[in-house]
């Protein structure tokens, strides 16, 4: 009897072991299948592609785009693989042959392409600071971009043609190619306006010079046509423009380059300090072709890099008899036909008399 019981128990143990083994195998296979469904690569072989994460994109939209473009199999699985890591905007190299874990790891690192937002109305020194910060330029890179062949290869490209826009730039792009990228964007955006400028007998560089002044002087888009109209009135009347923004431009050259000049020697340049601060009475005495309080006509080059609204305003200025303008504390513009009227505006809107 004991022998029979031993045999029965041995058989039961074998059944339990075999059953347990089968269950374990099924669990392992199930785990592999589930893991593949959640985290596996969508394709066995695939070339790396560029995946762009827009500025201000939400994590949900990024994961949805990864799914729609076939980079991940399961959105929940990728979110788990991401593990709370914040995804940064930019351009990345990923492949559909990568697992969710591999893609999550890449997106947690620095991107291959960086977004750079260049606002309207900046001078190229400010643009160099913005780009240099994102692309990790050295001070030497920034200085060369500003002062030598990168942005000064031609007399006409010293300023005004580095178009304000949002750019996605490779982190290893040569600074000279970055300058070319911005000029190419300017040429693309300016092309529709060139025929109108030609029809009005306005040289393209004259248009950009005036647009750069309008851009710096306006409190907003709504001011631009009026300011453009006043500038045209003063130019046609052979009056000095007497524009503060032109003084700011050359005054800041004095601050950053050590002397009032616009050939900007690289050894003198300093990125420290601020730009476009209010002028003082003594600033109007700076000797420079940019000083529109001392010289008639337009400065030698644009004083900033204007946007399309300013360019359109110069081509379509407001019809006005005004020759003067100012902004009050609320940034409302007030214009005057005569100097006496302008003085009254100063008393009323600036001094509160």
JSON list of N, CA and C in Angstrom, two decimals, residues 76-124:
[
{"chain": "A", "resi": 76, "resn": "UNK", "atom": "N", "xyz": [0.33, 54.12, -24.27]},
{"chain": "A", "resi": 76, "resn": "UNK", "atom": "CA", "xyz": [0.49, 53.90, -22.84]},
{"chain": "A", "resi": 76, "resn": "UNK", "atom": "C", "xyz": [1.86, 53.33, -22.54]},
{"chain": "A", "resi": 77, "resn": "UNK", "atom": "N", "xyz": [2.30, 52.38, -23.37]},
{"chain": "A", "resi": 77, "resn": "UNK", "atom": "CA", "xyz": [3.61, 51.77, -23.19]},
{"chain": "A", "resi": 77, "resn": "UNK", "atom": "C", "xyz": [4.73, 52.79, -23.29]},
{"chain": "A", "resi": 78, "resn": "UNK", "atom": "N", "xyz": [4.64, 53.69, -24.25]},
{"chain": "A", "resi": 78, "resn": "UNK", "atom": "CA", "xyz": [5.68, 54.70, -24.39]},
{"chain": "A", "resi": 78, "resn": "UNK", "atom": "C", "xyz": [5.68, 55.66, -23.21]},
{"chain": "A", "resi": 79, "resn": "UNK", "atom": "N", "xyz": [4.50, 56.01, -22.75]},
{"chain": "A", "resi": 79, "resn": "UNK", "atom": "CA", "xyz": [4.42, 56.92, -21.60]},
{"chain": "A", "resi": 79, "resn": "UNK", "atom": "C", "xyz": [5.06, 56.26, -20.37]},
{"chain": "A", "resi": 80, "resn": "UNK", "atom": "N", "xyz": [4.88, 54.96, -20.23]},
{"chain": "A", "resi": 80, "resn": "UNK", "atom": "CA", "xyz": [5.51, 54.23, -19.13]},
{"chain": "A", "resi": 80, "resn": "UNK", "atom": "C", "xyz": [7.02, 54.23, -19.30]},
{"chain": "A", "resi": 81, "resn": "UNK", "atom": "N", "xyz": [7.49, 54.00, -20.54]},
{"chain": "A", "resi": 81, "resn": "UNK", "atom": "CA", "xyz": [8.93, 53.99, -20.81]},
{"chain": "A", "resi": 81, "resn": "UNK", "atom": "C", "xyz": [9.55, 55.36, -20.56]},
{"chain": "A", "resi": 82, "resn": "UNK", "atom": "N", "xyz": [8.77, 56.39, -20.81]},
{"chain": "A", "resi": 82, "resn": "UNK", "atom": "CA", "xyz": [9.26, 57.76, -20.62]},
{"chain": "A", "resi": 82, "resn": "UNK", "atom": "C", "xyz": [9.50, 58.05, -19.14]},
{"chain": "A", "resi": 83, "resn": "UNK", "atom": "N", "xyz": [8.68, 57.45, -18.29]},
{"chain": "A", "resi": 83, "resn": "UNK", "atom": "CA", "xyz": [8.91, 57.53, -16.85]},
{"chain": "A", "resi": 83, "resn": "UNK", "atom": "C", "xyz": [8.88, 58.92, -16.26]},
{"chain": "A", "resi": 84, "resn": "UNK", "atom": "N", "xyz": [8.08, 59.81, -16.83]},
{"chain": "A", "resi": 84, "resn": "UNK", "atom": "CA", "xyz": [7.97, 61.15, -16.28]},
{"chain": "A", "resi": 84, "resn": "UNK", "atom": "C", "xyz": [9.00, 62.13, -16.79]},
{"chain": "A", "resi": 85, "resn": "UNK", "atom": "N", "xyz": [9.90, 61.68, -17.67]},
{"chain": "A", "resi": 85, "resn": "UNK", "atom": "CA", "xyz": [10.90, 62.57, -18.24]},
{"chain": "A", "resi": 85, "resn": "UNK", "atom": "C", "xyz": [10.23, 63.63, -19.11]},
{"chain": "A", "resi": 86, "resn": "UNK", "atom": "N", "xyz": [10.62, 64.88, -18.94]},
{"chain": "A", "resi": 86, "resn": "UNK", "atom": "CA", "xyz": [10.04, 65.98, -19.72]},
{"chain": "A", "resi": 86, "resn": "UNK", "atom": "C", "xyz": [10.65, 66.00, -21.12]},
{"chain": "A", "resi": 87, "resn": "UNK", "atom": "N", "xyz": [9.79, 66.01, -22.12]},
{"chain": "A", "resi": 87, "resn": "UNK", "atom": "CA", "xyz": [10.25, 66.05, -23.51]},
{"chain": "A", "resi": 87, "resn": "UNK", "atom": "C", "xyz": [10.46, 67.49, -23.93]},
{"chain": "A", "resi": 88, "resn": "UNK", "atom": "N", "xyz": [11.64, 67.78, -24.49]},
{"chain": "A", "resi": 88, "resn": "UNK", "atom": "CA", "xyz": [11.97, 69.14, -24.90]},
{"chain": "A", "resi": 88, "resn": "UNK", "atom": "C", "xyz": [11.70, 69.33, -26.39]},
{"chain": "A", "resi": 89, "resn": "UNK", "atom": "N", "xyz": [11.28, 70.53, -26.80]},
{"chain": "A", "resi": 89, "resn": "UNK", "atom": "CA", "xyz": [11.09, 70.81, -28.23]},
{"chain": "A", "resi": 89, "resn": "UNK", "atom": "C", "xyz": [12.40, 70.70, -28.99]},
{"chain": "A", "resi": 90, "resn": "UNK", "atom": "N", "xyz": [12.29, 70.39, -30.28]},
{"chain": "A", "resi": 90, "resn": "UNK", "atom": "CA", "xyz": [13.49, 70.29, -31.11]},
{"chain": "A", "resi": 90, "resn": "UNK", "atom": "C", "xyz": [13.35, 69.18, -32.12]},
{"chain": "A", "resi": 91, "resn": "UNK", "atom": "N", "xyz": [14.44, 68.88, -32.81]},
{"chain": "A", "resi": 91, "resn": "UNK", "atom": "CA", "xyz": [14.47, 67.82, -33.80]},
{"chain": "A", "resi": 91, "resn": "UNK", "atom": "C", "xyz": [15.35, 66.67, -33.34]},
{"chain": "A", "resi": 92, "resn": "UNK", "atom": "N", "xyz": [14.87, 65.45, -33.47]},
{"chain": "A", "resi": 92, "resn": "UNK", "atom": "CA", "xyz": [15.59, 64.27, -33.02]},
{"chain": "A", "resi": 92, "resn": "UNK", "atom": "C", "xyz": [15.70, 63.25, -34.15]},
{"chain": "A", "resi": 93, "resn": "UNK", "atom": "N", "xyz": [16.73, 62.39, -34.07]},
{"chain": "A", "resi": 93, "resn": "UNK", "atom": "CA", "xyz": [16.90, 61.29, -35.01]},
{"chain": "A", "resi": 93, "resn": "UNK", "atom": "C", "xyz": [16.45, 60.00, -34.34]},
{"chain": "A", "resi": 94, "resn": "UNK", "atom": "N", "xyz": [15.34, 59.44, -34.81]},
{"chain": "A", "resi": 94, "resn": "UNK", "atom": "CA", "xyz": [14.84, 58.17, -34.28]},
{"chain": "A", "resi": 94, "resn": "UNK", "atom": "C", "xyz": [14.43, 57.28, -35.45]},
{"chain": "A", "resi": 95, "resn": "UNK", "atom": "N", "xyz": [14.27, 55.99, -35.16]},
{"chain": "A", "resi": 95, "resn": "UNK", "atom": "CA", "xyz": [13.92, 55.02, -36.21]},
{"chain": "A", "resi": 95, "resn": "UNK", "atom": "C", "xyz": [12.77, 54.14, -35.75]},
{"chain": "A", "resi": 96, "resn": "UNK", "atom": "N", "xyz": [12.00, 53.64, -36.71]},
{"chain": "A", "resi": 96, "resn": "UNK", "atom": "CA", "xyz": [10.89, 52.75, -36.39]},
{"chain": "A", "resi": 96, "resn": "UNK", "atom": "C", "xyz": [11.37, 51.36, -36.00]},
{"chain": "A", "resi": 97, "resn": "UNK", "atom": "N", "xyz": [12.67, 51.13, -36.10]},
{"chain": "A", "resi": 97, "resn": "UNK", "atom": "CA", "xyz": [13.25, 49.86, -35.65]},
{"chain": "A", "resi": 97, "resn": "UNK", "atom": "C", "xyz": [13.71, 49.95, -34.19]},
{"chain": "A", "resi": 98, "resn": "UNK", "atom": "N", "xyz": [13.46, 51.07, -33.54]},
{"chain": "A", "resi": 98, "resn": "UNK", "atom": "CA", "xyz": [13.82, 51.26, -32.13]},
{"chain": "A", "resi": 98, "resn": "UNK", "atom": "C", "xyz": [12.66, 50.87, -31.24]},
{"chain": "A", "resi": 99, "resn": "UNK", "atom": "N", "xyz": [12.98, 50.40, -30.04]},
{"chain": "A", "resi": 99, "resn": "UNK", "atom": "CA", "xyz": [11.95, 50.11, -29.05]},
{"chain": "A", "resi": 99, "resn": "UNK", "atom": "C", "xyz": [11.49, 51.40, -28.39]},
{"chain": "A", "resi": 100, "resn": "UNK", "atom": "N", "xyz": [10.40, 51.32, -27.66]},
{"chain": "A", "resi": 100, "resn": "UNK", "atom": "CA", "xyz": [9.91, 52.49, -26.93]},
{"chain": "A", "resi": 100, "resn": "UNK", "atom": "C", "xyz": [10.94, 52.97, -25.93]},
{"chain": "A", "resi": 101, "resn": "UNK", "atom": "N", "xyz": [11.68, 52.02, -25.34]},
{"chain": "A", "resi": 101, "resn": "UNK", "atom": "CA", "xyz": [12.72, 52.38, -24.36]},
{"chain": "A", "resi": 101, "resn": "UNK", "atom": "C", "xyz": [13.83, 53.19, -25.03]},
{"chain": "A", "resi": 102, "resn": "UNK", "atom": "N", "xyz": [14.23, 52.76, -26.22]},
{"chain": "A", "resi": 102, "resn": "UNK", "atom": "CA", "xyz": [15.31, 53.44, -26.93]},
{"chain": "A", "resi": 102, "resn": "UNK", "atom": "C", "xyz": [14.89, 54.84, -27.37]},
{"chain": "A", "resi": 103, "resn": "UNK", "atom": "N", "xyz": [13.66, 54.96, -27.86]},
{"chain": "A", "resi": 103, "resn": "UNK", "atom": "CA", "xyz": [13.18, 56.28, -28.29]},
{"chain": "A", "resi": 103, "resn": "UNK", "atom": "C", "xyz": [13.02, 57.21, -27.09]},
{"chain": "A", "resi": 104, "resn": "UNK", "atom": "N", "xyz": [12.50, 56.68, -25.99]},
{"chain": "A", "resi": 104, "resn": "UNK", "atom": "CA", "xyz": [12.34, 57.49, -24.78]},
{"chain": "A", "resi": 104, "resn": "UNK", "atom": "C", "xyz": [13.69, 58.01, -24.30]},
{"chain": "A", "resi": 105, "resn": "UNK", "atom": "N", "xyz": [14.72, 57.19, -24.40]},
{"chain": "A", "resi": 105, "resn": "UNK", "atom": "CA", "xyz": [16.06, 57.58, -23.97]},
{"chain": "A", "resi": 105, "resn": "UNK", "atom": "C", "xyz": [16.59, 58.72, -24.85]},
{"chain": "A", "resi": 106, "resn": "UNK", "atom": "N", "xyz": [16.36, 58.63, -26.17]},
{"chain": "A", "resi": 106, "resn": "UNK", "atom": "CA", "xyz": [16.83, 59.67, -27.09]},
{"chain": "A", "resi": 106, "resn": "UNK", "atom": "C", "xyz": [16.10, 60.98, -26.83]},
{"chain": "A", "resi": 107, "resn": "UNK", "atom": "N", "xyz": [14.79, 60.91, -26.63]},
{"chain": "A", "resi": 107, "resn": "UNK", "atom": "CA", "xyz": [14.01, 62.13, -26.41]},
{"chain": "A", "resi": 107, "resn": "UNK", "atom": "C", "xyz": [14.29, 62.78, -25.05]},
{"chain": "A", "resi": 108, "resn": "UNK", "atom": "N", "xyz": [14.92, 62.03, -24.17]},
{"chain": "A", "resi": 108, "resn": "UNK", "atom": "CA", "xyz": [15.30, 62.58, -22.87]},
{"chain": "A", "resi": 108, "resn": "UNK", "atom": "C", "xyz": [16.61, 63.35, -22.95]},
{"chain": "A", "resi": 109, "resn": "UNK", "atom": "N", "xyz": [17.33, 63.19, -24.08]},
{"chain": "A", "resi": 109, "resn": "UNK", "atom": "CA", "xyz": [18.61, 63.86, -24.26]},
{"chain": "A", "resi": 109, "resn": "UNK", "atom": "C", "xyz": [18.43, 65.17, -25.02]},
{"chain": "A", "resi": 110, "resn": "UNK", "atom": "N", "xyz": [19.54, 65.89, -25.25]},
{"chain": "A", "resi": 110, "resn": "UNK", "atom": "CA", "xyz": [19.50, 67.12, -26.02]},
{"chain": "A", "resi": 110, "resn": "UNK", "atom": "C", "xyz": [19.17, 66.80, -27.48]},
{"chain": "A", "resi": 111, "resn": "UNK", "atom": "N", "xyz": [18.39, 67.66, -28.10]},
{"chain": "A", "resi": 111, "resn": "UNK", "atom": "CA", "xyz": [17.96, 67.43, -29.48]},
{"chain": "A", "resi": 111, "resn": "UNK", "atom": "C", "xyz": [19.09, 67.71, -30.47]},
{"chain": "A", "resi": 112, "resn": "UNK", "atom": "N", "xyz": [18.98, 67.13, -31.66]},
{"chain": "A", "resi": 112, "resn": "UNK", "atom": "CA", "xyz": [19.94, 67.38, -32.73]},
{"chain": "A", "resi": 112, "resn": "UNK", "atom": "C", "xyz": [19.71, 68.71, -33.42]},
{"chain": "A", "resi": 113, "resn": "UNK", "atom": "N", "xyz": [18.46, 69.19, -33.35]},
{"chain": "A", "resi": 113, "resn": "UNK", "atom": "CA", "xyz": [18.10, 70.48, -33.93]},
{"chain": "A", "resi": 113, "resn": "UNK", "atom": "C", "xyz": [17.40, 71.30, -32.86]},
{"chain": "A", "resi": 114, "resn": "UNK", "atom": "N", "xyz": [17.75, 72.59, -32.80]},
{"chain": "A", "resi": 114, "resn": "UNK", "atom": "CA", "xyz": [17.21, 73.46, -31.77]},
{"chain": "A", "resi": 114, "resn": "UNK", "atom": "C", "xyz": [16.30, 74.52, -32.38]},
{"chain": "A", "resi": 115, "resn": "UNK", "atom": "N", "xyz": [15.22, 74.81, -31.67]},
{"chain": "A", "resi": 115, "resn": "UNK", "atom": "CA", "xyz": [14.35, 75.92, -32.06]},
{"chain": "A", "resi": 115, "resn": "UNK", "atom": "C", "xyz": [14.99, 77.24, -31.62]},
{"chain": "A", "resi": 116, "resn": "UNK", "atom": "N", "xyz": [14.99, 78.20, -32.51]},
{"chain": "A", "resi": 116, "resn": "UNK", "atom": "CA", "xyz": [15.45, 79.55, -32.19]},
{"chain": "A", "resi": 116, "resn": "UNK", "atom": "C", "xyz": [14.38, 80.53, -32.65]},
{"chain": "A", "resi": 117, "resn": "UNK", "atom": "N", "xyz": [13.84, 81.30, -31.72]},
{"chain": "A", "resi": 117, "resn": "UNK", "atom": "CA", "xyz": [12.81, 82.29, -32.04]},
{"chain": "A", "resi": 117, "resn": "UNK", "atom": "C", "xyz": [13.46, 83.68, -32.07]},
{"chain": "A", "resi": 118, "resn": "UNK", "atom": "N", "xyz": [13.43, 84.32, -33.23]},
{"chain": "A", "resi": 118, "resn": "UNK", "atom": "CA", "xyz": [14.02, 85.65, -33.38]},
{"chain": "A", "resi": 118, "resn": "UNK", "atom": "C", "xyz": [12.89, 86.66, -33.52]},
{"chain": "A", "resi": 119, "resn": "UNK", "atom": "N", "xyz": [12.67, 87.50, -32.51]},
{"chain": "A", "resi": 119, "resn": "UNK", "atom": "CA", "xyz": [11.62, 88.51, -32.59]},
{"chain": "A", "resi": 119, "resn": "UNK", "atom": "C", "xyz": [11.96, 89.61, -33.59]},
{"chain": "A", "resi": 120, "resn": "UNK", "atom": "N", "xyz": [10.96, 90.35, -33.99]},
{"chain": "A", "resi": 120, "resn": "UNK", "atom": "CA", "xyz": [11.16, 91.47, -34.91]},
{"chain": "A", "resi": 120, "resn": "UNK", "atom": "C", "xyz": [11.88, 92.60, -34.18]},
{"chain": "A", "resi": 121, "resn": "UNK", "atom": "N", "xyz": [12.73, 93.31, -34.93]},
{"chain": "A", "resi": 121, "resn": "UNK", "atom": "CA", "xyz": [13.33, 94.53, -34.41]},
{"chain": "A", "resi": 121, "resn": "UNK", "atom": "C", "xyz": [14.64, 94.37, -33.68]},
{"chain": "A", "resi": 122, "resn": "UNK", "atom": "N", "xyz": [15.25, 93.20, -33.70]},
{"chain": "A", "resi": 122, "resn": "UNK", "atom": "CA", "xyz": [16.55, 93.02, -33.04]},
{"chain": "A", "resi": 122, "resn": "UNK", "atom": "C", "xyz": [17.68, 93.38, -34.00]},
{"chain": "A", "resi": 123, "resn": "UNK", "atom": "N", "xyz": [18.78, 93.84, -33.46]},
{"chain": "A", "resi": 123, "resn": "UNK", "atom": "CA", "xyz": [19.99, 94.01, -34.26]},
{"chain": "A", "resi": 123, "resn": "UNK", "atom": "C", "xyz": [20.75, 92.69, -34.23]},
{"chain": "A", "resi": 124, "resn": "UNK", "atom": "N", "xyz": [21.71, 92.54, -35.14]},
{"chain": "A", "resi": 124, "resn": "UNK", "atom": "CA", "xyz": [22.30, 91.21, -35.31]},
{"chain": "A", "resi": 124, "resn": "UNK", "atom": "C", "xyz": [23.10, 90.76, -34.09]}
]
